[in-house]
PDB file of C-alpha atoms in Angstrom:
ATOM      1  CA  UNK A 291      27.661  32.312   9.596  1.00 84.00           C
ATOM      2  CA  UNK A 292      30.008  29.159   9.784  1.00 86.00           C
ATOM      3  CA  UNK A 293      33.534  31.171  10.182  1.00 88.00           C
ATOM      4  CA  UNK A 294      32.326  33.764  12.685  1.00 89.00           C
ATOM      5  CA  UNK A 295      30.702  30.728  14.692  1.00 92.00           C
ATOM      6  CA  UNK A 296      34.152  28.743  14.452  1.00 92.00           C
ATOM      7  CA  UNK A 297      36.203  31.646  15.372  1.00 93.00           C
ATOM      8  CA  UNK A 298      33.888  32.053  18.709  1.00 93.00           C
ATOM      9  CA  UNK A 299      34.457  28.466  19.240  1.00 94.00           C
ATOM     10  CA  UNK A 300      38.284  29.101  18.810  1.00 94.00           C
ATOM     11  CA  UNK A 301      38.293  31.478  21.160  1.00 93.00           C
ATOM     12  CA  UNK A 302      36.228  29.733  23.809  1.00 93.00           C
ATOM     13  CA  UNK A 303      38.470  26.440  23.016  1.00 94.00           C
ATOM     14  CA  UNK A 304      41.702  28.543  23.858  1.00 92.00           C
ATOM     15  CA  UNK A 305      40.079  30.550  26.900  1.00 92.00           C
ATOM     16  CA  UNK A 306      38.735  27.462  28.540  1.00 92.00           C
ATOM     17  CA  UNK A 307      42.151  25.450  28.003  1.00 92.00           C
ATOM     18  CA  UNK A 308      44.913  27.846  28.178  1.00 91.00           C
ATOM     19  CA  UNK A 309      43.326  30.312  30.769  1.00 91.00           C
ATOM     20  CA  UNK A 310      40.311  28.704  32.544  1.00 90.00           C
ATOM     21  CA  UNK A 311      38.884  30.791  35.048  1.00 86.00           C
ATOM     22  CA  UNK A 312      37.983  27.985  37.314  1.00 85.00           C
ATOM     23  CA  UNK A 313      41.680  26.835  37.534  1.00 86.00           C
ATOM     24  CA  UNK A 314      44.613  28.812  38.682  1.00 86.00           C
ATOM     25  CA  UNK A 315      46.493  28.152  35.464  1.00 89.00           C
ATOM     26  CA  UNK A 316      49.783  30.384  36.870  1.00 86.00           C
ATOM     27  CA  UNK A 317      51.928  29.540  39.274  1.00 88.00           C
ATOM     28  CA  UNK A 318      55.122  31.496  40.346  1.00 90.00           C
ATOM     29  CA  UNK A 319      58.093  29.836  41.966  1.00 91.00           C
ATOM     30  CA  UNK A 320      61.593  30.555  42.558  1.00 92.00           C
ATOM     31  CA  UNK A 321      64.374  30.434  39.873  1.00 92.00           C
ATOM     32  CA  UNK A 322      66.382  28.097  42.443  1.00 93.00           C
ATOM     33  CA  UNK A 323      65.263  24.438  42.626  1.00 91.00           C
ATOM     34  CA  UNK A 324      66.433  24.227  46.217  1.00 94.00           C
ATOM     35  CA  UNK A 325      64.410  27.053  47.321  1.00 94.00           C
ATOM     36  CA  UNK A 326      61.267  25.443  45.911  1.00 92.00           C
ATOM     37  CA  UNK A 327      61.642  22.488  48.348  1.00 93.00           C
ATOM     38  CA  UNK A 328      61.597  24.733  51.471  1.00 95.00           C
ATOM     39  CA  UNK A 329      58.462  24.879  53.203  1.00 95.00           C
ATOM     40  CA  UNK A 330      58.611  28.246  54.083  1.00 95.00           C
ATOM     41  CA  UNK A 331      59.138  29.294  50.345  1.00 95.00           C
ATOM     42  CA  UNK A 332      56.509  27.372  49.096  1.00 93.00           C
ATOM     43  CA  UNK A 333      53.784  28.774  51.481  1.00 95.00           C
ATOM     44  CA  UNK A 334      54.945  32.280  50.391  1.00 95.00           C
ATOM     45  CA  UNK A 335      54.541  31.560  46.569  1.00 94.00           C
ATOM     46  CA  UNK A 336      51.256  29.718  47.383  1.00 93.00           C
ATOM     47  CA  UNK A 337      50.108  33.001  48.761  1.00 95.00           C
ATOM     48  CA  UNK A 338      51.490  35.313  46.179  1.00 94.00           C
ATOM     49  CA  UNK A 339      49.693  33.162  43.767  1.00 93.00           C
ATOM     50  CA  UNK A 340      46.391  33.299  45.520  1.00 93.00           C
ATOM     51  CA  UNK A 341      46.822  37.131  45.415  1.00 92.00           C
ATOM     52  CA  UNK A 342      47.999  37.485  41.984  1.00 91.00           C
ATOM     53  CA  UNK A 343      44.940  35.276  40.785  1.00 92.00           C
ATOM     54  CA  UNK A 344      42.328  37.221  43.030  1.00 91.00           C
ATOM     55  CA  UNK A 345      43.552  40.540  41.107  1.00 91.00           C
ATOM     56  CA  UNK A 346      43.586  38.992  37.759  1.00 91.00           C
ATOM     57  CA  UNK A 347      40.076  37.989  38.190  1.00 91.00           C
ATOM     58  CA  UNK A 348      38.901  41.342  39.801  1.00 91.00           C
ATOM     59  CA  UNK A 349      35.703  42.285  37.947  1.00 90.00           C
ATOM     60  CA  UNK A 350      37.445  45.864  37.751  1.00 91.00           C
ATOM     61  CA  UNK A 351      40.462  44.160  36.304  1.00 92.00           C
ATOM     62  CA  UNK A 352      38.298  43.305  33.448  1.00 91.00           C
ATOM     63  CA  UNK A 353      40.741  40.567  32.393  1.00 93.00           C
ATOM     64  CA  UNK A 354      38.123  37.945  31.266  1.00 91.00           C
ATOM     65  CA  UNK A 355      36.448  39.851  28.831  1.00 92.00           C
ATOM     66  CA  UNK A 356      39.562  41.778  27.307  1.00 94.00           C
ATOM     67  CA  UNK A 357      41.299  38.040  27.210  1.00 93.00           C
ATOM     68  CA  UNK A 358      38.585  36.509  25.221  1.00 93.00           C
ATOM     69  CA  UNK A 359      38.863  39.548  22.866  1.00 94.00           C
ATOM     70  CA  UNK A 360      42.746  38.776  22.449  1.00 94.00           C
ATOM     71  CA  UNK A 361      41.610  35.036  21.716  1.00 94.00           C
ATOM     72  CA  UNK A 362      39.410  36.447  18.797  1.00 94.00           C
ATOM     73  CA  UNK A 363      41.952  38.556  17.515  1.00 94.00           C
ATOM     74  CA  UNK A 364      44.374  35.801  17.351  1.00 93.00           C
ATOM     75  CA  UNK A 365      42.438  33.370  15.791  1.00 93.00           C
ATOM     76  CA  UNK A 366      41.114  35.867  13.077  1.00 93.00           C
ATOM     77  CA  UNK A 367      44.167  37.769  12.327  1.00 92.00           C
ATOM     78  CA  UNK A 368      47.062  35.758  13.992  1.00 92.00           C
ATOM     79  CA  UNK A 369      48.411  37.910  16.581  1.00 94.00           C
ATOM     80  CA  UNK A 370      46.738  39.117  19.944  1.00 93.00           C
ATOM     81  CA  UNK A 371      47.637  42.237  22.043  1.00 94.00           C
ATOM     82  CA  UNK A 372      46.824  42.536  25.603  1.00 94.00           C
ATOM     83  CA  UNK A 373      47.849  45.994  27.340  1.00 95.00           C
ATOM     84  CA  UNK A 374      48.586  45.050  31.256  1.00 93.00           C
ATOM     85  CA  UNK A 375      48.217  48.454  33.073  1.00 90.00           C
ATOM     86  CA  UNK A 376      48.272  49.144  36.746  1.00 87.00           C
ATOM     87  CA  UNK A 377      45.609  51.916  38.465  1.00 84.00           C
ATOM     88  CA  UNK A 378      46.392  52.510  42.086  1.00 84.00           C
ATOM     89  CA  UNK A 379      42.798  52.776  42.821  1.00 84.00           C
ATOM     90  CA  UNK A 380      41.765  49.308  41.647  1.00 85.00           C
ATOM     91  CA  UNK A 381      45.026  47.310  40.954  1.00 89.00           C
ATOM     92  CA  UNK A 382      45.802  45.529  37.775  1.00 91.00           C
ATOM     93  CA  UNK A 383      43.751  46.679  34.686  1.00 92.00           C
ATOM     94  CA  UNK A 384      43.641  44.966  31.342  1.00 94.00           C
ATOM     95  CA  UNK A 385      42.637  46.174  27.868  1.00 94.00           C
ATOM     96  CA  UNK A 386      43.190  44.275  24.305  1.00 94.00           C
ATOM     97  CA  UNK A 387      44.612  46.280  21.868  1.00 93.00           C
ATOM     98  CA  UNK A 388      43.569  46.335  18.269  1.00 92.00           C
ATOM     99  CA  UNK A 389      46.053  45.338  15.648  1.00 91.00           C
ATOM    100  CA  UNK A 390      45.304  48.638  13.839  1.00 91.00           C
ATOM    101  CA  UNK A 391      46.998  50.764  15.833  1.00 92.00           C
ATOM    102  CA  UNK A 392      49.971  48.772  16.920  1.00 93.00           C
ATOM    103  CA  UNK A 393      53.166  48.394  15.440  1.00 94.00           C
ATOM    104  CA  UNK A 394      55.860  45.759  17.111  1.00 92.00           C
ATOM    105  CA  UNK A 395      59.684  45.201  16.775  1.00 93.00           C
ATOM    106  CA  UNK A 396      61.581  42.302  17.989  1.00 92.00           C
ATOM    107  CA  UNK A 397      64.819  42.262  19.410  1.00 91.00           C
ATOM    108  CA  UNK A 398      67.924  40.124  18.423  1.00 90.00           C
ATOM    109  CA  UNK A 399      66.737  36.817  19.867  1.00 89.00           C
ATOM    110  CA  UNK A 400      62.933  37.199  18.055  1.00 88.00           C
ATOM    111  CA  UNK A 401      61.415  38.941  21.340  1.00 91.00           C
ATOM    112  CA  UNK A 402      58.872  41.828  20.539  1.00 93.00           C
ATOM    113  CA  UNK A 403      60.649  44.309  23.082  1.00 93.00           C
ATOM    114  CA  UNK A 404      59.206  47.375  21.443  1.00 95.00           C
ATOM    115  CA  UNK A 405      55.608  48.739  20.624  1.00 95.00           C
ATOM    116  CA  UNK A 406      54.084  51.718  19.319  1.00 96.00           C
ATOM    117  CA  UNK A 407      50.282  52.389  19.933  1.00 95.00           C
ATOM    118  CA  UNK A 408      48.460  54.993  18.574  1.00 95.00           C
ATOM    119  CA  UNK A 409      45.099  55.848  20.258  1.00 93.00           C
ATOM    120  CA  UNK A 410      42.642  58.755  20.556  1.00 93.00           C
ATOM    121  CA  UNK A 411      41.053  60.807  23.367  1.00 93.00           C
ATOM    122  CA  UNK A 412      38.825  63.477  23.667  1.00 92.00           C
ATOM    123  CA  UNK A 413      40.234  66.429  25.402  1.00 90.00           C
ATOM    124  CA  UNK A 414      38.253  65.720  28.924  1.00 90.00           C
ATOM    125  CA  UNK A 415      39.603  62.188  28.561  1.00 92.00           C
ATOM    126  CA  UNK A 416      43.306  63.409  28.289  1.00 92.00           C
ATOM    127  CA  UNK A 417      43.542  65.391  31.179  1.00 91.00           C
ATOM    128  CA  UNK A 418      41.892  62.772  33.192  1.00 89.00           C
ATOM    129  CA  UNK A 419      44.456  60.453  32.014  1.00 90.00           C
ATOM    130  CA  UNK A 420      47.389  62.927  32.277  1.00 91.00           C
ATOM    131  CA  UNK A 421      46.629  65.843  33.782  1.00 89.00           C
ATOM    132  CA  UNK A 422      47.186  69.497  32.606  1.00 88.00           C
ATOM    133  CA  UNK A 423      50.499  70.128  33.444  1.00 90.00           C
ATOM    134  CA  UNK A 424      52.097  68.689  29.987  1.00 91.00           C
ATOM    135  CA  UNK A 425      49.015  69.103  28.102  1.00 91.00           C
ATOM    136  CA  UNK A 426      49.452  70.945  24.796  1.00 91.00           C
ATOM    137  CA  UNK A 427      47.687  74.343  24.880  1.00 90.00           C
ATOM    138  CA  UNK A 428      45.498  73.203  22.051  1.00 90.00           C
ATOM    139  CA  UNK A 429      44.097  70.500  23.770  1.00 90.00           C
ATOM    140  CA  UNK A 430      43.428  72.631  26.798  1.00 90.00           C
ATOM    141  CA  UNK A 431      41.535  75.146  24.591  1.00 90.00           C
ATOM    142  CA  UNK A 432      39.309  72.383  23.179  1.00 89.00           C
ATOM    143  CA  UNK A 433      38.536  71.661  26.995  1.00 88.00           C
ATOM    144  CA  UNK A 434      37.468  75.195  27.770  1.00 88.00           C
ATOM    145  CA  UNK A 435      35.204  75.293  24.849  1.00 88.00           C
ATOM    146  CA  UNK A 436      32.205  73.466  25.561  1.00 85.00           C
ATOM    147  CA  UNK A 437      31.515  72.875  21.589  1.00 85.00           C
ATOM    148  CA  UNK A 438      35.127  71.072  21.659  1.00 84.00           C
ATOM    149  CA  UNK A 439      35.346  69.305  24.850  1.00 82.00           C
ATOM    150  CA  UNK A 440      34.340  65.582  22.831  1.00 86.00           C
ATOM    151  CA  UNK A 441      37.042  66.594  20.146  1.00 88.00           C
ATOM    152  CA  UNK A 442      39.765  63.808  19.682  1.00 91.00           C
ATOM    153  CA  UNK A 443      43.307  64.207  19.782  1.00 93.00           C
ATOM    154  CA  UNK A 444      45.842  61.437  18.274  1.00 94.00           C
ATOM    155  CA  UNK A 445      48.357  60.337  20.794  1.00 95.00           C
ATOM    156  CA  UNK A 446      51.052  57.804  20.753  1.00 95.00           C
ATOM    157  CA  UNK A 447      52.131  55.485  23.531  1.00 95.00           C
ATOM    158  CA  UNK A 448      55.825  54.301  23.200  1.00 96.00           C
ATOM    159  CA  UNK A 449      57.310  51.180  25.118  1.00 96.00           C
ATOM    160  CA  UNK A 450      60.833  50.408  24.568  1.00 95.00           C
ATOM    161  CA  UNK A 451      64.177  49.182  26.079  1.00 95.00           C
ATOM    162  CA  UNK A 452      65.579  51.965  28.414  1.00 93.00           C
ATOM    163  CA  UNK A 453      69.041  52.779  27.302  1.00 90.00           C
ATOM    164  CA  UNK A 454      70.092  54.680  30.325  1.00 87.00           C
ATOM    165  CA  UNK A 455      68.568  51.409  32.884  1.00 89.00           C
ATOM    166  CA  UNK A 456      70.285  51.870  36.049  1.00 89.00           C
ATOM    167  CA  UNK A 457      69.298  49.197  38.313  1.00 89.00           C
ATOM    168  CA  UNK A 458      70.301  51.089  41.445  1.00 89.00           C
ATOM    169  CA  UNK A 459      68.049  53.985  40.697  1.00 89.00           C
ATOM    170  CA  UNK A 460      64.292  54.025  42.068  1.00 86.00           C
ATOM    171  CA  UNK A 461      63.093  56.449  39.538  1.00 88.00           C
ATOM    172  CA  UNK A 462      62.175  55.879  35.590  1.00 87.00           C
ATOM    173  CA  UNK A 463      65.833  55.265  35.001  1.00 89.00           C
ATOM    174  CA  UNK A 464      65.514  52.064  37.246  1.00 92.00           C
ATOM    175  CA  UNK A 465      63.114  50.108  35.373  1.00 93.00           C
ATOM    176  CA  UNK A 466      64.426  48.206  32.195  1.00 94.00           C
ATOM    177  CA  UNK A 467      61.553  49.462  30.025  1.00 95.00           C
ATOM    178  CA  UNK A 468      61.018  53.003  29.015  1.00 94.00           C
ATOM    179  CA  UNK A 469      57.163  54.245  28.827  1.00 95.00           C
ATOM    180  CA  UNK A 470      56.482  57.720  26.591  1.00 95.00           C
ATOM    181  CA  UNK A 471      53.244  59.344  26.293  1.00 95.00           C
ATOM    182  CA  UNK A 472      53.203  61.790  23.223  1.00 95.00           C
ATOM    183  CA  UNK A 473      50.475  64.162  21.424  1.00 93.00           C
ATOM    184  CA  UNK A 474      50.967  63.197  18.124  1.00 90.00           C
ATOM    185  CA  UNK A 475      50.096  65.881  16.457  1.00 85.00           C
ATOM    186  CA  UNK A 476      51.627  68.571  18.353  1.00 87.00           C
ATOM    187  CA  UNK A 477      54.864  66.110  19.091  1.00 90.00           C
ATOM    188  CA  UNK A 478      54.736  66.626  22.431  1.00 92.00           C
ATOM    189  CA  UNK A 479      55.366  64.574  25.608  1.00 94.00           C
ATOM    190  CA  UNK A 480      52.361  64.656  27.535  1.00 93.00           C
ATOM    191  CA  UNK A 481      53.496  63.036  30.960  1.00 91.00           C
ATOM    192  CA  UNK A 482      56.863  62.235  32.512  1.00 91.00           C
ATOM    193  CA  UNK A 483      59.169  59.839  30.922  1.00 91.00           C
ATOM    194  CA  UNK A 484      57.865  56.553  33.110  1.00 91.00           C
ATOM    195  CA  UNK A 485      59.211  53.043  32.872  1.00 92.00           C
ATOM    196  CA  UNK A 486      58.180  49.296  33.447  1.00 93.00           C
ATOM    197  CA  UNK A 487      59.731  46.928  35.380  1.00 92.00           C
ATOM    198  CA  UNK A 488      58.559  44.182  32.637  1.00 92.00           C
ATOM    199  CA  UNK A 489      56.748  44.371  29.113  1.00 94.00           C
ATOM    200  CA  UNK A 490      53.747  45.620  29.497  1.00 94.00           C
ATOM    201  CA  UNK A 491      52.183  44.377  26.358  1.00 95.00           C
ATOM    202  CA  UNK A 492      51.554  40.411  26.196  1.00 93.00           C
ATOM    203  CA  UNK A 493      51.359  39.636  22.396  1.00 93.00           C
ATOM    204  CA  UNK A 494      50.049  36.391  21.423  1.00 91.00           C
ATOM    205  CA  UNK A 495      51.104  35.127  18.012  1.00 92.00           C
ATOM    206  CA  UNK A 496      49.593  31.774  16.593  1.00 92.00           C
ATOM    207  CA  UNK A 497      51.845  30.661  13.958  1.00 91.00           C
ATOM    208  CA  UNK A 498      55.182  32.376  12.766  1.00 89.00           C
ATOM    209  CA  UNK A 499      57.144  32.007   9.367  1.00 87.00           C
ATOM    210  CA  UNK A 500      60.921  32.522   9.515  1.00 87.00           C
ATOM    211  CA  UNK A 501      61.711  36.298   9.830  1.00 86.00           C
ATOM    212  CA  UNK A 502      58.327  37.310  10.623  1.00 89.00           C
ATOM    213  CA  UNK A 503      57.076  39.711  13.432  1.00 91.00           C
ATOM    214  CA  UNK A 504      53.145  39.290  13.087  1.00 91.00           C
ATOM    215  CA  UNK A 505      51.440  35.766  13.592  1.00 91.00           C
ATOM    216  CA  UNK A 506      49.297  33.914  11.250  1.00 91.00           C
ATOM    217  CA  UNK A 507      45.897  32.676  12.368  1.00 90.00           C
ATOM    218  CA  UNK A 508      43.462  29.716  11.541  1.00 91.00           C
ATOM    219  CA  UNK A 509      41.164  31.987   9.571  1.00 91.00           C
ATOM    220  CA  UNK A 510      44.183  32.906   7.037  1.00 88.00           C
ATOM    221  CA  UNK A 511      44.621  29.279   6.545  1.00 87.00           C
ATOM    222  CA  UNK A 512      40.696  29.005   5.826  1.00 90.00           C
ATOM    223  CA  UNK A 513      40.455  32.310   4.008  1.00 91.00           C
ATOM    224  CA  UNK A 514      40.631  30.759   0.186  1.00 92.00           C
ATOM    225  CA  UNK A 515      37.641  28.127   1.407  1.00 92.00           C
ATOM    226  CA  UNK A 516      35.474  30.798   3.105  1.00 91.00           C
ATOM    227  CA  UNK A 517      35.894  32.986  -0.321  1.00 92.00           C
ATOM    228  CA  UNK A 518      34.857  30.012  -2.331  1.00 94.00           C
ATOM    229  CA  UNK A 519      31.958  29.091  -0.207  1.00 91.00           C
ATOM    230  CA  UNK A 520      30.685  32.718  -0.532  1.00 91.00           C
ATOM    231  CA  UNK A 521      30.946  32.674  -3.922  1.00 93.00           C
ATOM    232  CA  UNK A 522      29.131  29.163  -4.437  1.00 94.00           C
ATOM    233  CA  UNK A 523      26.393  30.389  -1.811  1.00 92.00           C
ATOM    234  CA  UNK A 524      26.029  33.575  -4.274  1.00 93.00           C
ATOM    235  CA  UNK A 525      25.944  31.145  -7.498  1.00 93.00           C
ATOM    236  CA  UNK A 526      22.837  29.002  -5.346  1.00 93.00           C
ATOM    237  CA  UNK A 527      21.326  32.175  -4.615  1.00 93.00           C
ATOM    238  CA  UNK A 528      20.748  33.378  -8.137  1.00 92.00           C
ATOM    239  CA  UNK A 529      19.874  29.834  -9.826  1.00 92.00           C
ATOM    240  CA  UNK A 530      17.083  29.937  -6.872  1.00 93.00           C
ATOM    241  CA  UNK A 531      15.715  33.259  -7.800  1.00 91.00           C
ATOM    242  CA  UNK A 532      15.444  32.571 -11.657  1.00 89.00           C
ATOM    243  CA  UNK A 533      14.016  29.238 -10.788  1.00 89.00           C
ATOM    244  CA  UNK A 534      11.164  30.441  -8.464  1.00 90.00           C
ATOM    245  CA  UNK A 535      11.102  33.857 -10.357  1.00 87.00           C
ATOM    246  CA  UNK A 536      11.857  33.133 -14.095  1.00 86.00           C
ATOM    247  CA  UNK A 537      12.198  35.510 -16.667  1.00 82.00           C
ATOM    248  CA  UNK A 538       9.380  36.115 -18.882  1.00 79.00           C
ATOM    249  CA  UNK A 539       9.249  37.409 -21.882  1.00 70.00           C
TER     250      UNK A 539
END
């Protein structure tokens, strides 16, 4: 149990040092240093920071729990992914994404700017999230059938730079990042083309080697010792079994 306990301690240390909920660890300010000297500007940013902190740690936002899962993922596998969504009814909404379901791409500067995320939804959940206007007929039929209402369908969320970006527009083309939700089995969009002003996936990578996209965590560095200790423990157990209950001829 030592590696599992060490992983929990790693997540607790990272959370308490980098994202402590008792302190305002984020701070917005103007890019122009002269503006930051103006009292009214500093007062405005202080209020914005207070609102952002309150929104982030709203229990409905679920940041604290999902952020802890992100630290666990980063400690074990070297990469943690946190999806930042917005619900008009509750505000910010956070969710830690399993690395099994995500695929990242970097731009020419080594920054992650493209994510493909696979996820499953039942017919009822799919209609709740996307509505029924663009939903495939196969999903709608499953929703109408009481025996298939909990049947799962595979969906894909794609976020990438918007090639048609126009900052003068107020629709999806006016956002730097394009967002697509696709029903994978039917190869059909289930929601209108959307977008984000900032990249919605917060990707943490512990250590990177040159030309690597996915990080390396401390658990990967300790993995040889963990495996060796496990084998040594098995040997000790076999020896003790023979000692206390020796074979008799």
